[in-house]
């Protein structure tokens, strides 16, 4: 199993390579376009890596080398700021990606378990939310296996507004889910 660690601000070149791979492999899965990502300057990538390693989020990266080489996967959890301070804290799971050569080997399960744990323990969230394209039956089944339930909420999918993005949520505290 690849090692899983938190993304650091100094990992901006890895972040750039990963993001470009993500957008090339599954362009409809992300709001950002590959062309927009390619136009980012090194300074902008440095700023993104700094933001992705800030206090209100946890970005997990899986790689196969001690130097950050051999990228395998990434998941990011971002704390949502509730409009009502009386409501429990929520986090959102975004930027989910496992490189093709590592799919089906349990890495997605391990990344998700660690993302749920980080949302609860590091960010203090009591709920973890995500959005899934209505036609992505594999993703829907994967998240259901990990105790996510559809909330009934949806919105037009950003890249194709004729389709819906379905919202799913998992209550925390975190409990690991077997793959």
One Martini backbone bead per residue (centre of mass of N, CA, C, O) as a GRO file, in nm:
protein
  179
    1UNK     BB    1   0.097   0.036   0.023
    2UNK     BB    2   0.080   0.344   0.009
    3UNK     BB    3   0.159   0.634   0.126
    4UNK     BB    4   0.001   0.855   0.367
    5UNK     BB    5  -0.032   1.215   0.348
    6UNK     BB    6   0.015   1.537   0.394
    7UNK     BB    7  -0.006   1.819   0.243
    8UNK     BB    8   0.227   2.059   0.151
    9UNK     BB    9   0.332   2.362   0.054
   10UNK     BB   10   0.597   2.230  -0.086
   11UNK     BB   11   0.396   2.048  -0.295
   12UNK     BB   12   0.327   2.211  -0.563
   13UNK     BB   13   0.438   2.026  -0.792
   14UNK     BB   14   0.266   1.785  -0.723
   15UNK     BB   15  -0.006   1.923  -0.745
   16UNK     BB   16   0.018   1.996  -1.041
   17UNK     BB   17   0.052   1.708  -1.153
   18UNK     BB   18  -0.207   1.593  -1.034
   19UNK     BB   19  -0.416   1.788  -1.152
   20UNK     BB   20  -0.347   1.730  -1.449
   21UNK     BB   21  -0.416   1.430  -1.431
   22UNK     BB   22  -0.707   1.452  -1.339
   23UNK     BB   23  -0.808   1.632  -1.587
   24UNK     BB   24  -0.728   1.421  -1.802
   25UNK     BB   25  -0.880   1.163  -1.696
   26UNK     BB   26  -1.144   1.343  -1.540
   27UNK     BB   27  -1.290   1.621  -1.652
   28UNK     BB   28  -1.601   1.592  -1.535
   29UNK     BB   29  -1.521   1.587  -1.210
   30UNK     BB   30  -1.442   1.895  -1.248
   31UNK     BB   31  -1.461   2.237  -1.259
   32UNK     BB   32  -1.197   2.248  -1.363
   33UNK     BB   33  -0.993   2.302  -1.625
   34UNK     BB   34  -0.720   2.216  -1.797
   35UNK     BB   35  -0.659   2.493  -1.919
   36UNK     BB   36  -0.668   2.652  -1.653
   37UNK     BB   37  -0.442   2.492  -1.510
   38UNK     BB   38  -0.216   2.552  -1.726
   39UNK     BB   39  -0.226   2.878  -1.667
   40UNK     BB   40  -0.087   2.848  -1.417
   41UNK     BB   41   0.133   2.956  -1.206
   42UNK     BB   42   0.368   2.889  -0.980
   43UNK     BB   43   0.253   3.084  -0.772
   44UNK     BB   44  -0.035   2.966  -0.776
   45UNK     BB   45   0.051   2.681  -0.684
   46UNK     BB   46   0.166   2.770  -0.417
   47UNK     BB   47  -0.099   2.890  -0.308
   48UNK     BB   48  -0.264   2.629  -0.323
   49UNK     BB   49  -0.092   2.457  -0.133
   50UNK     BB   50  -0.128   2.640   0.108
   51UNK     BB   51  -0.440   2.622   0.122
   52UNK     BB   52  -0.442   2.294   0.132
   53UNK     BB   53  -0.268   2.328   0.426
   54UNK     BB   54  -0.472   2.444   0.599
   55UNK     BB   55  -0.684   2.449   0.876
   56UNK     BB   56  -0.972   2.407   0.695
   57UNK     BB   57  -0.792   2.159   0.585
   58UNK     BB   58  -0.744   1.829   0.424
   59UNK     BB   59  -0.469   1.688   0.242
   60UNK     BB   60  -0.437   1.382   0.079
   61UNK     BB   61  -0.146   1.186  -0.008
   62UNK     BB   62  -0.040   0.935  -0.238
   63UNK     BB   63   0.272   0.754  -0.230
   64UNK     BB   64   0.588   0.565  -0.324
   65UNK     BB   65   0.774   0.798  -0.195
   66UNK     BB   66   0.983   0.993   0.007
   67UNK     BB   67   0.981   1.235  -0.233
   68UNK     BB   68   0.682   1.220  -0.384
   69UNK     BB   69   0.679   0.994  -0.562
   70UNK     BB   70   0.449   0.810  -0.708
   71UNK     BB   71   0.166   0.886  -0.762
   72UNK     BB   72  -0.179   0.774  -0.646
   73UNK     BB   73  -0.341   0.997  -0.453
   74UNK     BB   74  -0.642   1.203  -0.358
   75UNK     BB   75  -0.777   1.397  -0.073
   76UNK     BB   76  -1.031   1.643   0.028
   77UNK     BB   77  -1.101   1.841   0.321
   78UNK     BB   78  -1.360   2.085   0.392
   79UNK     BB   79  -1.463   2.331   0.581
   80UNK     BB   80  -1.779   2.426   0.668
   81UNK     BB   81  -1.951   2.722   0.722
   82UNK     BB   82  -2.194   2.782   0.916
   83UNK     BB   83  -2.461   2.999   0.935
   84UNK     BB   84  -2.526   2.836   1.200
   85UNK     BB   85  -2.369   2.810   1.503
   86UNK     BB   86  -2.575   2.573   1.611
   87UNK     BB   87  -2.459   2.397   1.408
   88UNK     BB   88  -2.298   2.152   1.292
   89UNK     BB   89  -2.017   2.061   1.162
   90UNK     BB   90  -1.899   2.070   0.823
   91UNK     BB   91  -1.781   1.870   0.555
   92UNK     BB   92  -1.600   1.844   0.240
   93UNK     BB   93  -1.559   1.628  -0.028
   94UNK     BB   94  -1.273   1.667  -0.243
   95UNK     BB   95  -1.060   1.577  -0.481
   96UNK     BB   96  -1.106   1.286  -0.592
   97UNK     BB   97  -0.818   1.057  -0.643
   98UNK     BB   98  -0.712   0.774  -0.850
   99UNK     BB   99  -0.491   0.621  -1.006
  100UNK     BB  100  -0.531   0.381  -1.235
  101UNK     BB  101  -0.301   0.177  -1.117
  102UNK     BB  102  -0.473   0.197  -0.812
  103UNK     BB  103  -0.725   0.067  -0.884
  104UNK     BB  104  -0.873  -0.185  -0.686
  105UNK     BB  105  -0.654  -0.186  -0.410
  106UNK     BB  106  -0.773   0.011  -0.156
  107UNK     BB  107  -0.700   0.318  -0.160
  108UNK     BB  108  -0.976   0.456  -0.147
  109UNK     BB  109  -1.053   0.344   0.126
  110UNK     BB  110  -0.814   0.460   0.288
  111UNK     BB  111  -0.855   0.757   0.218
  112UNK     BB  112  -1.144   0.779   0.328
  113UNK     BB  113  -1.091   0.698   0.617
  114UNK     BB  114  -0.888   0.934   0.666
  115UNK     BB  115  -1.081   1.165   0.592
  116UNK     BB  116  -1.289   1.110   0.813
  117UNK     BB  117  -1.098   1.138   1.048
  118UNK     BB  118  -1.004   1.430   0.987
  119UNK     BB  119  -1.280   1.568   0.997
  120UNK     BB  120  -1.318   1.499   1.296
  121UNK     BB  121  -1.034   1.539   1.451
  122UNK     BB  122  -0.917   1.807   1.296
  123UNK     BB  123  -1.207   1.975   1.227
  124UNK     BB  124  -1.484   1.889   1.394
  125UNK     BB  125  -1.672   1.725   1.235
  126UNK     BB  126  -2.014   1.567   1.203
  127UNK     BB  127  -2.007   1.599   0.885
  128UNK     BB  128  -1.995   1.443   0.552
  129UNK     BB  129  -1.978   1.577   0.228
  130UNK     BB  130  -2.101   1.508  -0.115
  131UNK     BB  131  -2.068   1.489  -0.474
  132UNK     BB  132  -2.261   1.311  -0.735
  133UNK     BB  133  -2.310   1.187  -1.021
  134UNK     BB  134  -2.597   1.035  -1.126
  135UNK     BB  135  -2.426   0.824  -1.333
  136UNK     BB  136  -2.227   0.726  -1.086
  137UNK     BB  137  -2.253   0.416  -0.970
  138UNK     BB  138  -1.976   0.354  -0.845
  139UNK     BB  139  -1.966   0.592  -0.646
  140UNK     BB  140  -2.229   0.543  -0.499
  141UNK     BB  141  -2.150   0.259  -0.396
  142UNK     BB  142  -1.895   0.334  -0.246
  143UNK     BB  143  -2.025   0.537  -0.042
  144UNK     BB  144  -2.233   0.343   0.076
  145UNK     BB  145  -2.018   0.147   0.193
  146UNK     BB  146  -1.924   0.424   0.368
  147UNK     BB  147  -2.201   0.548   0.502
  148UNK     BB  148  -2.343   0.696   0.280
  149UNK     BB  149  -2.615   0.925   0.220
  150UNK     BB  150  -2.871   1.041   0.073
  151UNK     BB  151  -3.038   1.367   0.108
  152UNK     BB  152  -3.210   1.485  -0.162
  153UNK     BB  153  -3.005   1.664  -0.269
  154UNK     BB  154  -2.952   1.897  -0.549
  155UNK     BB  155  -2.780   1.984  -0.860
  156UNK     BB  156  -2.652   2.106  -1.115
  157UNK     BB  157  -2.412   2.009  -1.312
  158UNK     BB  158  -2.154   2.211  -1.392
  159UNK     BB  159  -2.070   2.064  -1.682
  160UNK     BB  160  -2.392   1.947  -1.692
  161UNK     BB  161  -2.709   2.078  -1.651
  162UNK     BB  162  -2.877   1.808  -1.741
  163UNK     BB  163  -2.754   1.718  -1.477
  164UNK     BB  164  -2.688   1.570  -1.156
  165UNK     BB  165  -2.595   1.647  -0.824
  166UNK     BB  166  -2.553   1.437  -0.558
  167UNK     BB  167  -2.609   1.426  -0.216
  168UNK     BB  168  -2.394   1.322   0.047
  169UNK     BB  169  -2.384   1.165   0.385
  170UNK     BB  170  -2.183   1.150   0.689
  171UNK     BB  171  -2.165   1.053   0.999
  172UNK     BB  172  -2.006   1.161   1.284
  173UNK     BB  173  -1.803   0.963   1.399
  174UNK     BB  174  -1.542   0.790   1.320
  175UNK     BB  175  -1.547   0.486   1.122
  176UNK     BB  176  -1.422   0.229   0.995
  177UNK     BB  177  -1.421   0.080   0.667
  178UNK     BB  178  -1.443  -0.196   0.512
  179UNK     BB  179  -1.357  -0.326   0.187
   0.00000   0.00000   0.00000
